[in-house]
């Protein structure tokens, strides 16, 4: 008995609609975020993360309405990330019903923003997202660097040092994405997951590269992650969250098995 | 129509708590309020709390609501959630030490850094996620909730009540036993977030809305 490792499905949202579709939801418009969130809740998801990919700042109000709708009907933690630049952005999301916000690029360009946000809203609701790539050659000491702009722009920041700094500034959780692995279905980058999980005192969510259930288990058992995030393996009904939990529990991982 | 007041003292997200109460008590009126008169008229009062305790307790005093909150605690079913639970005790170690409302005897302690379990493994702080709550005493708030059900926790400080009979639920983290649910007379308070704890959390809130101490 004890604290369970978490499974977090992640959904892309554009102007308040879930995009890319979710196959398991038996409705005509698979873009309805409330139905998608209800579906994952019923499967036993431990949290849900929404990544807001809305291009225009003016259209973000639609996302706020989406968060309000979901928070009225789905009673598990909700994290919203994407495009968060100001404390006012955070305040509005939390007031709408988000429990945590995930800050990514804004933290790289203005680390003080993380400190300010954590002081104002509490560490527990500030997730710092770290997108990194491996930059070492074969035979060298492993090293990972932070990249922005969808992995196109290197920053020169060492991922492990950056994670430590963000926790010092008040991050309550780290969402770690390997851009080398994202979309590959080859599994998490376990090296960087383990390195950052060992380096920081706060929980680490592993993300990027999940293609099967063993990858999820490896993220916890080998990567030391406290939570695992995945998108496509759940969206298209390859695996349900319940199947993933049963699989992980069979490998000795503490999981929350009771569904809704 | 019975009124459930959710105390708004200027801290954090009250939407989730209010929506969850509306879901489990469709016949009640749920009102988020910073008005002492409304707290006096309500049938039940919920004191939520997120963020740091110094700000929470400071805002409670700054809002002028502390007398009304304390009055509600002795008169009617009252539920404290998370920092709204911690604030009931004598003192918290958070923010270099904060004097709290001193309604229940006990302290709020830091988990520690690094926090190690009995095997010497490092445990993350905050204690974040779904953990099992052991029901250490019978109470109407536990109706139809299995012992060791999981609830959603997010906290770096934990309650140690000084009076054992106040404790009705506990949670283990690392090698620390935290007092996760306390109750006395018409007062009950929980460290976890029932409004974010799926079915078990909704059942606990439903039990609160039907509780007649």
Short mmCIF file of C-alpha atoms in Angstrom, two decimals:
data_model
loop_
_atom_site.label_atom_id
_atom_site.label_comp_id
_atom_site.label_asym_id
_atom_site.label_seq_id
_atom_site.Cartn_x
_atom_site.Cartn_y
_atom_site.Cartn_z
CA UNK A 1 0.00 0.00 0.00
CA UNK A 2 1.04 3.57 -0.48
CA UNK A 3 1.18 6.32 -3.02
CA UNK A 4 0.25 5.10 -6.50
CA UNK A 5 2.17 5.90 -9.67
CA UNK A 6 -0.05 7.89 -12.00
CA UNK A 7 -1.16 7.43 -15.60
CA UNK A 8 -1.97 10.69 -17.36
CA UNK A 9 -3.54 10.77 -20.83
CA UNK A 10 -2.65 13.95 -22.71
CA UNK A 11 -4.91 15.66 -25.23
CA UNK A 12 -4.22 18.42 -27.71
CA UNK A 13 -6.77 21.21 -27.62
CA UNK A 14 -7.36 23.89 -30.22
CA UNK A 15 -9.87 26.63 -29.41
CA UNK A 16 -11.58 24.51 -26.79
CA UNK A 17 -11.89 21.34 -28.88
CA UNK A 18 -9.86 18.19 -28.61
CA UNK A 19 -8.09 17.72 -31.93
CA UNK A 20 -6.52 14.64 -33.55
CA UNK A 21 -9.58 12.67 -32.47
CA UNK A 22 -10.03 10.02 -29.84
CA UNK A 23 -11.36 6.74 -31.12
CA UNK A 24 -12.75 5.18 -27.99
CA UNK A 25 -15.33 7.92 -27.44
CA UNK A 26 -18.54 6.67 -28.94
CA UNK A 27 -19.93 9.98 -30.11
CA UNK A 28 -20.11 11.58 -33.51
CA UNK A 29 -17.91 14.50 -32.61
CA UNK A 30 -14.83 13.10 -30.94
CA UNK A 31 -13.65 16.64 -30.35
CA UNK A 32 -15.95 17.19 -27.36
CA UNK A 33 -13.51 17.60 -24.47
CA UNK A 34 -16.09 16.80 -21.79
CA UNK A 35 -16.91 13.45 -23.40
CA UNK A 36 -13.24 12.65 -23.86
CA UNK A 37 -12.45 13.55 -20.25
CA UNK A 38 -15.41 11.50 -19.00
CA UNK A 39 -14.19 8.55 -21.05
CA UNK A 40 -10.73 8.68 -19.53
CA UNK A 41 -12.14 9.20 -16.05
CA UNK A 42 -14.32 6.10 -16.48
CA UNK A 43 -11.25 4.10 -17.53
CA UNK A 44 -9.49 5.15 -14.34
CA UNK A 45 -7.14 7.91 -15.51
CA UNK A 46 -5.40 9.46 -12.50
CA UNK A 47 -5.25 12.95 -14.01
CA UNK A 48 -5.84 14.50 -17.42
CA UNK A 49 -3.52 16.94 -19.15
CA UNK A 50 -4.64 19.29 -21.91
CA UNK A 51 -2.11 20.91 -24.17
CA UNK A 52 -3.59 24.10 -25.59
CA UNK A 53 -2.26 24.54 -29.12
CA UNK A 54 -4.49 27.53 -29.91
CA UNK A 55 -2.40 29.92 -31.95
CA UNK A 56 -4.08 33.20 -31.08
CA UNK A 57 -4.17 34.65 -27.61
CA UNK A 58 -7.61 36.13 -28.26
CA UNK A 59 -9.10 32.70 -28.87
CA UNK A 60 -7.95 31.30 -25.56
CA UNK A 61 -11.20 32.20 -23.83
CA UNK A 62 -12.66 29.17 -25.57
CA UNK A 63 -10.15 27.03 -23.69
CA UNK A 64 -11.29 28.58 -20.42
CA UNK A 65 -14.88 27.59 -21.18
CA UNK A 66 -13.69 24.08 -21.97
CA UNK A 67 -11.93 23.85 -18.61
CA UNK A 68 -15.09 25.10 -16.88
CA UNK A 69 -17.22 22.48 -18.64
CA UNK A 70 -14.87 19.65 -17.75
CA UNK A 71 -14.35 20.75 -14.15
CA UNK A 72 -18.14 20.75 -13.65
CA UNK A 73 -18.44 17.13 -14.65
CA UNK A 74 -15.15 15.31 -14.20
CA UNK A 75 -13.74 15.13 -10.70
CA UNK A 76 -10.09 14.25 -11.13
CA UNK A 77 -7.12 16.65 -11.42
CA UNK A 78 -6.81 18.66 -14.63
CA UNK A 79 -3.59 20.20 -15.91
CA UNK A 80 -3.53 22.72 -18.76
CA UNK A 81 -0.38 23.63 -20.65
CA UNK A 82 0.56 25.58 -23.74
CA UNK A 83 1.05 29.28 -24.29
CA UNK A 84 0.99 30.31 -20.61
CA UNK A 85 3.00 33.52 -20.30
CA UNK A 86 1.58 35.60 -17.47
CA UNK A 87 0.17 35.23 -13.96
CA UNK A 88 -3.11 36.48 -15.38
CA UNK A 89 -3.15 33.48 -17.78
CA UNK A 90 -2.65 31.20 -14.78
CA UNK A 91 -5.24 32.92 -12.61
CA UNK A 92 -7.88 32.59 -15.29
CA UNK A 93 -7.17 28.88 -15.86
CA UNK A 94 -7.23 28.08 -12.14
CA UNK A 95 -10.44 30.03 -11.66
CA UNK A 96 -11.98 28.10 -14.54
CA UNK A 97 -11.23 24.85 -12.72
CA UNK A 98 -7.72 23.77 -13.75
CA UNK A 99 -5.74 22.32 -10.84
CA UNK A 100 -2.29 22.79 -12.33
CA UNK A 101 -0.75 24.68 -15.19
CA UNK A 102 2.25 23.61 -17.19
CA UNK A 103 4.76 26.30 -18.11
CA UNK A 104 7.25 25.61 -20.86
CA UNK A 105 8.78 28.19 -23.17
CA UNK A 106 7.96 31.12 -20.90
CA UNK A 107 10.11 29.54 -18.19
CA UNK A 108 13.09 29.32 -20.55
CA UNK A 109 12.84 32.95 -21.60
CA UNK A 110 11.92 34.28 -18.17
CA UNK A 111 12.73 31.91 -15.29
CA UNK A 112 11.58 34.53 -12.77
CA UNK A 113 8.06 33.93 -14.06
CA UNK A 114 8.15 30.47 -12.45
CA UNK A 115 9.20 31.97 -9.12
CA UNK A 116 6.49 34.63 -9.30
CA UNK A 117 3.81 32.10 -10.27
CA UNK A 118 4.81 29.64 -7.52
CA UNK A 119 4.77 32.35 -4.88
CA UNK A 120 1.41 33.61 -5.98
CA UNK A 121 -0.44 30.34 -6.63
CA UNK A 122 1.56 27.77 -4.65
CA UNK A 123 4.18 25.29 -5.85
CA UNK A 124 1.60 22.52 -6.07
CA UNK A 125 -0.07 23.95 -9.14
CA UNK A 126 3.05 24.93 -11.10
CA UNK A 127 4.32 22.23 -13.44
CA UNK A 128 7.42 23.11 -15.44
CA UNK A 129 7.60 21.32 -18.80
CA UNK A 130 11.09 20.46 -20.02
CA UNK A 131 11.59 19.51 -23.67
CA UNK A 132 15.06 18.10 -24.18
CA UNK A 133 17.24 16.23 -26.64
CA UNK A 134 20.26 14.06 -26.15
CA UNK A 135 23.40 15.97 -27.23
CA UNK A 136 26.17 13.55 -26.34
CA UNK A 137 28.11 11.38 -28.79
CA UNK A 138 28.65 7.67 -28.30
CA UNK A 139 31.16 7.10 -25.52
CA UNK A 140 30.72 10.56 -23.98
CA UNK A 141 29.15 11.31 -20.63
CA UNK A 142 25.37 11.53 -21.24
CA UNK A 143 24.09 15.08 -21.62
CA UNK A 144 20.71 16.50 -22.55
CA UNK A 145 19.88 20.03 -23.63
CA UNK A 146 16.69 22.09 -23.52
CA UNK A 147 15.16 22.90 -26.91
CA UNK A 148 12.34 25.30 -27.77
CA UNK A 149 10.15 25.89 -30.82
CA UNK A 150 9.12 22.29 -31.22
CA UNK A 151 12.68 21.05 -30.89
CA UNK A 152 14.22 23.32 -33.52
CA UNK A 153 16.04 25.81 -31.29
CA UNK A 154 18.76 24.74 -28.87
CA UNK A 155 19.10 26.91 -25.77
CA UNK A 156 22.47 25.79 -24.42
CA UNK A 157 20.75 24.90 -21.12
CA UNK A 158 21.64 21.56 -19.57
CA UNK A 159 18.41 19.69 -18.82
CA UNK A 160 19.45 18.37 -15.40
CA UNK A 161 20.75 21.73 -14.19
CA UNK A 162 17.63 23.39 -15.55
CA UNK A 163 15.35 20.96 -13.73
CA UNK A 164 17.16 21.66 -10.45
CA UNK A 165 16.89 25.39 -11.03
CA UNK A 166 13.17 25.21 -11.80
CA UNK A 167 12.53 23.28 -8.57
CA UNK A 168 14.54 25.90 -6.66
CA UNK A 169 12.31 28.52 -8.25
CA UNK A 170 9.18 26.75 -7.05
CA UNK A 171 8.14 24.14 -9.62
CA UNK A 172 5.99 21.55 -7.85
CA UNK A 173 6.38 18.96 -10.57
CA UNK A 174 8.47 18.40 -13.74
CA UNK A 175 6.90 17.24 -17.01
CA UNK A 176 9.85 15.80 -18.92
CA UNK A 177 9.55 15.19 -22.66
CA UNK A 178 12.27 13.62 -24.75
CA UNK A 179 12.02 15.24 -28.16
CA UNK A 180 14.19 12.47 -29.59
CA UNK A 181 11.53 9.95 -28.64
CA UNK A 182 8.29 11.94 -29.01
CA UNK A 183 6.12 10.27 -31.63
CA UNK A 184 8.55 7.38 -32.21
CA UNK A 185 6.75 4.72 -30.13
CA UNK A 186 10.21 3.48 -29.11
CA UNK A 187 9.72 4.19 -25.40
CA UNK A 188 10.80 6.94 -23.03
CA UNK A 189 14.41 8.14 -22.91
CA UNK A 190 15.04 6.32 -19.65
CA UNK A 191 18.48 7.85 -19.18
CA UNK A 192 17.29 11.42 -18.87
CA UNK A 193 14.18 10.34 -16.97
CA UNK A 194 16.32 8.62 -14.33
CA UNK A 195 18.87 11.44 -14.24
CA UNK A 196 16.27 14.14 -13.61
CA UNK A 197 14.16 12.04 -11.26
CA UNK A 198 17.28 11.45 -9.14
CA UNK A 199 18.28 15.13 -9.35
CA UNK A 200 15.09 16.76 -8.05
CA UNK A 201 12.95 16.44 -4.94
CA UNK A 202 9.59 16.91 -6.71
CA UNK A 203 7.61 14.37 -8.77
CA UNK A 204 8.67 13.80 -12.40
CA UNK A 205 6.23 12.91 -15.19
CA UNK A 206 7.84 10.97 -18.05
CA UNK A 207 6.60 11.82 -21.54
CA UNK A 208 7.48 11.16 -25.18
CA UNK A 209 7.75 7.90 -27.05
CA UNK A 210 5.29 5.46 -25.49
CA UNK A 211 4.38 2.68 -27.92
CA UNK A 212 3.35 -0.15 -25.61
CA UNK A 213 2.57 -0.96 -21.99
CA UNK A 214 6.08 -2.14 -21.16
CA UNK A 215 7.30 1.36 -21.98
CA UNK A 216 5.01 2.77 -19.28
CA UNK A 217 6.28 0.27 -16.72
CA UNK A 218 9.90 0.96 -17.71
CA UNK A 219 9.37 4.68 -17.17
CA UNK A 220 8.60 3.94 -13.53
CA UNK A 221 10.85 0.96 -12.85
CA UNK A 222 13.94 2.11 -14.74
CA UNK A 223 13.32 5.81 -15.22
CA UNK A 224 12.16 6.42 -11.66
CA UNK A 225 9.18 8.47 -12.88
CA UNK A 226 6.31 9.22 -10.50
CA UNK A 227 3.82 9.47 -13.34
CA UNK A 228 3.71 8.51 -17.01
CA UNK A 229 2.03 10.55 -19.72
CA UNK A 230 0.93 9.22 -23.08
CA UNK A 231 -1.36 10.23 -25.91
CA UNK A 232 -1.73 8.05 -28.96
CA UNK A 233 -1.70 4.60 -27.34
CA UNK A 234 -4.81 5.58 -25.39
CA UNK A 235 -6.56 7.79 -27.95
CA UNK A 236 -6.89 5.13 -30.59
CA UNK A 237 -8.03 2.40 -28.29
CA UNK A 238 -4.84 0.33 -28.62
CA UNK A 239 -4.87 0.03 -24.87
CA UNK A 240 -7.25 1.24 -22.20
CA UNK A 241 -5.99 2.97 -19.08
CA UNK A 242 -7.33 0.03 -17.05
CA UNK A 243 -5.28 -2.43 -19.11
CA UNK A 244 -2.19 -0.30 -18.61
CA UNK A 245 -2.74 -0.20 -14.85
CA UNK A 246 -3.29 -3.94 -14.57
CA UNK A 247 -0.13 -4.53 -16.60
CA UNK A 248 1.95 -2.18 -14.45
CA UNK A 249 0.55 -3.56 -11.19
CA UNK A 250 1.54 -7.07 -12.30
CA UNK A 251 5.14 -5.82 -12.42
CA UNK A 252 4.94 -4.77 -8.81
CA UNK A 253 4.13 -1.09 -9.38
CA UNK A 254 1.71 0.51 -6.92
CA UNK A 255 -1.34 1.59 -8.95
CA UNK A 256 -4.83 2.91 -8.27
CA UNK A 257 -6.88 0.05 -9.67
CA UNK A 258 -10.40 0.92 -8.60
CA UNK A 259 -12.07 2.67 -11.52
CA UNK A 260 -14.76 5.30 -11.28
CA UNK B 1 -33.75 24.91 0.02
CA UNK B 2 -30.76 24.17 2.18
CA UNK B 3 -27.70 26.36 1.71
CA UNK B 4 -24.13 25.06 1.58
CA UNK B 5 -21.65 27.92 1.88
CA UNK B 6 -18.14 27.59 0.45
CA UNK B 7 -15.96 30.14 2.21
CA UNK B 8 -14.20 32.50 -0.21
CA UNK B 9 -11.39 34.30 1.60
CA UNK B 10 -9.53 35.22 -1.57
CA UNK B 11 -7.44 32.10 -2.11
CA UNK B 12 -7.41 29.81 -5.09
CA UNK B 13 -9.82 27.68 -6.96
CA UNK B 14 -13.23 27.35 -5.33
CA UNK B 15 -14.94 26.36 -8.55
CA UNK B 16 -14.04 22.67 -8.22
CA UNK B 17 -15.30 22.35 -4.66
CA UNK B 18 -18.56 24.15 -5.49
CA UNK B 19 -19.15 22.09 -8.64
CA UNK B 20 -18.56 18.82 -6.82
CA UNK B 21 -21.01 19.85 -4.07
CA UNK B 22 -23.60 20.79 -6.70
CA UNK B 23 -23.14 17.38 -8.26
CA UNK B 24 -23.70 15.44 -5.01
CA UNK B 25 -26.39 17.69 -3.56
CA UNK B 26 -28.60 18.73 -6.49
CA UNK B 27 -31.36 19.87 -4.14
CA UNK B 28 -29.13 22.22 -2.17
CA UNK B 29 -28.04 25.71 -3.06
CA UNK B 30 -24.24 25.95 -3.14
CA UNK B 31 -22.90 29.45 -2.69
CA UNK B 32 -19.30 30.63 -2.81
CA UNK B 33 -19.27 33.51 -0.35
CA UNK B 34 -17.15 35.96 1.57
CA UNK B 35 -20.15 37.27 3.51
CA UNK B 36 -20.33 36.54 7.26
CA UNK B 37 -24.12 36.80 7.19
CA UNK B 38 -24.34 34.07 4.56
CA UNK B 39 -22.11 31.81 6.67
CA UNK B 40 -24.47 32.42 9.58
CA UNK B 41 -27.51 31.48 7.48
CA UNK B 42 -26.01 28.43 5.81
CA UNK B 43 -26.97 24.94 6.88
CA UNK B 44 -23.44 23.68 6.19
CA UNK B 45 -20.07 25.34 5.62
CA UNK B 46 -17.05 24.19 3.62
CA UNK B 47 -13.62 25.77 4.14
CA UNK B 48 -11.35 24.97 1.17
CA UNK B 49 -7.74 26.02 0.87
CA UNK B 50 -4.89 25.90 -1.57
CA UNK B 51 -1.48 27.52 -1.59
CA UNK B 52 0.73 28.50 1.30
CA UNK B 53 -0.64 28.59 4.84
CA UNK B 54 0.63 32.04 5.76
CA UNK B 55 -1.34 33.52 2.88
CA UNK B 56 -4.37 31.37 3.70
CA UNK B 57 -4.54 32.24 7.38
CA UNK B 58 -3.56 35.83 6.63
CA UNK B 59 -6.36 36.15 4.11
CA UNK B 60 -8.85 34.62 6.51
CA UNK B 61 -8.04 37.29 9.09
CA UNK B 62 -7.82 40.06 6.47
CA UNK B 63 -11.26 39.12 5.14
CA UNK B 64 -12.70 39.56 8.64
CA UNK B 65 -14.29 36.12 8.36
CA UNK B 66 -12.51 34.32 11.20
CA UNK B 67 -15.24 34.99 13.83
CA UNK B 68 -17.94 33.80 11.41
CA UNK B 69 -15.90 30.73 10.46
CA UNK B 70 -15.30 29.82 14.11
CA UNK B 71 -18.96 30.36 14.91
CA UNK B 72 -19.99 28.07 12.05
CA UNK B 73 -17.65 25.36 13.37
CA UNK B 74 -19.54 25.13 16.64
CA UNK B 75 -23.02 25.46 15.19
CA UNK B 76 -23.31 23.41 12.01
CA UNK B 77 -21.74 20.69 9.88
CA UNK B 78 -18.37 22.06 8.84
CA UNK B 79 -15.86 20.60 6.39
CA UNK B 80 -12.23 21.78 6.05
CA UNK B 81 -10.26 20.73 2.96
CA UNK B 82 -6.45 20.60 2.54
CA UNK B 83 -5.00 23.87 3.85
CA UNK B 84 -8.52 24.49 5.18
CA UNK B 85 -7.84 21.49 7.45
CA UNK B 86 -4.29 22.51 8.39
CA UNK B 87 -5.49 26.01 9.36
CA UNK B 88 -7.64 24.50 12.15
CA UNK B 89 -4.60 23.42 14.18
CA UNK B 90 -2.29 25.37 16.49
CA UNK B 91 0.77 25.94 14.39
CA UNK B 92 2.33 25.14 11.02
CA UNK B 93 6.03 24.86 10.19
CA UNK B 94 5.38 26.30 6.72
CA UNK B 95 6.64 29.81 5.86
CA UNK B 96 9.09 29.88 8.79
CA UNK B 97 6.25 29.12 11.18
CA UNK B 98 2.65 30.31 11.20
CA UNK B 99 0.18 30.50 14.07
CA UNK B 100 -3.11 28.98 12.93
CA UNK B 101 -6.72 29.10 14.19
CA UNK B 102 -6.15 26.81 17.23
CA UNK B 103 -9.52 25.11 16.93
CA UNK B 104 -7.98 21.66 17.31
CA UNK B 105 -4.76 20.89 19.21
CA UNK B 106 -1.86 19.78 17.05
CA UNK B 107 0.81 20.82 14.60
CA UNK B 108 1.42 20.88 10.88
CA UNK B 109 4.90 19.52 10.06
CA UNK B 110 7.14 19.48 6.97
CA UNK B 111 7.71 16.09 5.31
CA UNK B 112 11.44 16.80 5.13
CA UNK B 113 14.07 17.11 2.40
CA UNK B 114 15.29 14.59 1.55
CA UNK B 115 12.38 12.43 2.66
CA UNK B 116 13.47 8.78 2.91
CA UNK B 117 11.37 5.67 3.43
CA UNK B 118 12.29 2.73 5.66
CA UNK B 119 14.42 1.23 2.86
CA UNK B 120 16.31 4.49 2.40
CA UNK B 121 14.56 5.26 -0.90
CA UNK B 122 13.90 8.90 -1.59
CA UNK B 123 10.22 9.93 -1.62
CA UNK B 124 9.15 13.00 -3.54
CA UNK B 125 7.77 16.10 -1.83
CA UNK B 126 5.03 17.25 -2.33
CA UNK B 127 3.16 14.05 -1.53
CA UNK B 128 1.24 14.20 -4.80
CA UNK B 129 -1.20 11.65 -6.14
CA UNK B 130 -3.59 8.92 -5.04
CA UNK B 131 -2.93 7.31 -1.69
CA UNK B 132 -4.88 4.96 0.53
CA UNK B 133 -6.67 6.29 3.58
CA UNK B 134 -7.09 3.98 6.54
CA UNK B 135 -10.34 4.58 8.40
CA UNK B 136 -9.14 4.55 12.02
CA UNK B 137 -12.55 5.28 13.56
CA UNK B 138 -16.12 4.88 12.38
CA UNK B 139 -17.77 8.10 11.28
CA UNK B 140 -20.79 8.98 9.10
CA UNK B 141 -18.41 10.61 6.61
CA UNK B 142 -17.12 7.09 5.75
CA UNK B 143 -20.55 5.74 4.75
CA UNK B 144 -20.30 3.53 1.64
CA UNK B 145 -16.56 4.17 1.28
CA UNK B 146 -14.36 1.08 1.50
CA UNK B 147 -11.49 1.20 3.98
CA UNK B 148 -8.17 1.95 2.23
CA UNK B 149 -9.90 3.71 -0.68
CA UNK B 150 -7.58 6.06 -2.56
CA UNK B 151 -7.95 9.84 -2.49
CA UNK B 152 -5.99 12.55 -4.29
CA UNK B 153 -3.40 14.33 -2.15
CA UNK B 154 -1.18 17.34 -2.88
CA UNK B 155 0.73 18.64 0.14
CA UNK B 156 4.22 19.16 1.52
CA UNK B 157 3.12 19.60 5.15
CA UNK B 158 1.05 17.14 7.18
CA UNK B 159 -1.11 17.26 10.30
CA UNK B 160 -0.15 15.63 13.58
CA UNK B 161 -3.17 15.99 15.85
CA UNK B 162 -2.42 16.14 19.57
CA UNK B 163 -5.68 14.43 20.56
CA UNK B 164 -5.90 10.86 19.25
CA UNK B 165 -9.69 10.78 19.42
CA UNK B 166 -9.88 13.59 16.85
CA UNK B 167 -8.28 11.36 14.19
CA UNK B 168 -10.62 9.23 12.03
CA UNK B 169 -8.37 8.56 9.04
CA UNK B 170 -4.65 8.24 8.37
CA UNK B 171 -2.35 7.98 5.37
CA UNK B 172 1.18 6.55 5.18
CA UNK B 173 3.86 8.30 3.17
CA UNK B 174 7.51 7.35 3.36
CA UNK B 175 7.67 6.22 7.00
CA UNK B 176 5.41 9.00 8.21
CA UNK B 177 1.85 8.46 9.39
CA UNK B 178 -0.17 11.57 8.59
CA UNK B 179 -3.50 12.40 10.17
CA UNK B 180 -5.50 12.67 6.95
CA UNK B 181 -9.01 13.05 8.35
CA UNK B 182 -10.00 14.56 11.68
CA UNK B 183 -13.40 15.02 13.27
CA UNK B 184 -14.83 16.45 16.45
CA UNK B 185 -18.52 17.13 17.14
CA UNK B 186 -19.91 18.76 13.98
CA UNK B 187 -16.47 19.43 12.49
CA UNK B 188 -14.71 17.21 9.96
CA UNK B 189 -11.59 18.02 7.94
CA UNK B 190 -9.64 16.19 5.25
CA UNK B 191 -6.09 16.64 3.94
CA UNK B 192 -6.87 15.25 0.47
CA UNK B 193 -9.04 16.85 -2.19
CA UNK B 194 -12.41 15.04 -2.22
CA UNK B 195 -13.49 17.25 -5.13
CA UNK B 196 -10.66 15.71 -7.18
CA UNK B 197 -10.88 12.15 -5.86
CA UNK B 198 -13.35 10.66 -8.37
CA UNK B 199 -16.07 8.41 -6.94
CA UNK B 200 -14.66 8.00 -3.43
CA UNK B 201 -14.32 11.77 -3.08
CA UNK B 202 -17.83 12.45 -4.35
CA UNK B 203 -19.20 9.86 -1.92
CA UNK B 204 -17.43 11.61 0.97
CA UNK B 205 -18.89 14.95 -0.08
CA UNK B 206 -22.34 13.37 -0.45
CA UNK B 207 -21.98 11.95 3.07
CA UNK B 208 -21.08 15.40 4.37
CA UNK B 209 -24.13 17.00 2.75
CA UNK B 210 -26.37 14.43 4.46
CA UNK B 211 -24.58 14.37 7.82
CA UNK B 212 -26.70 15.32 10.83
CA UNK B 213 -24.31 15.46 13.78
#
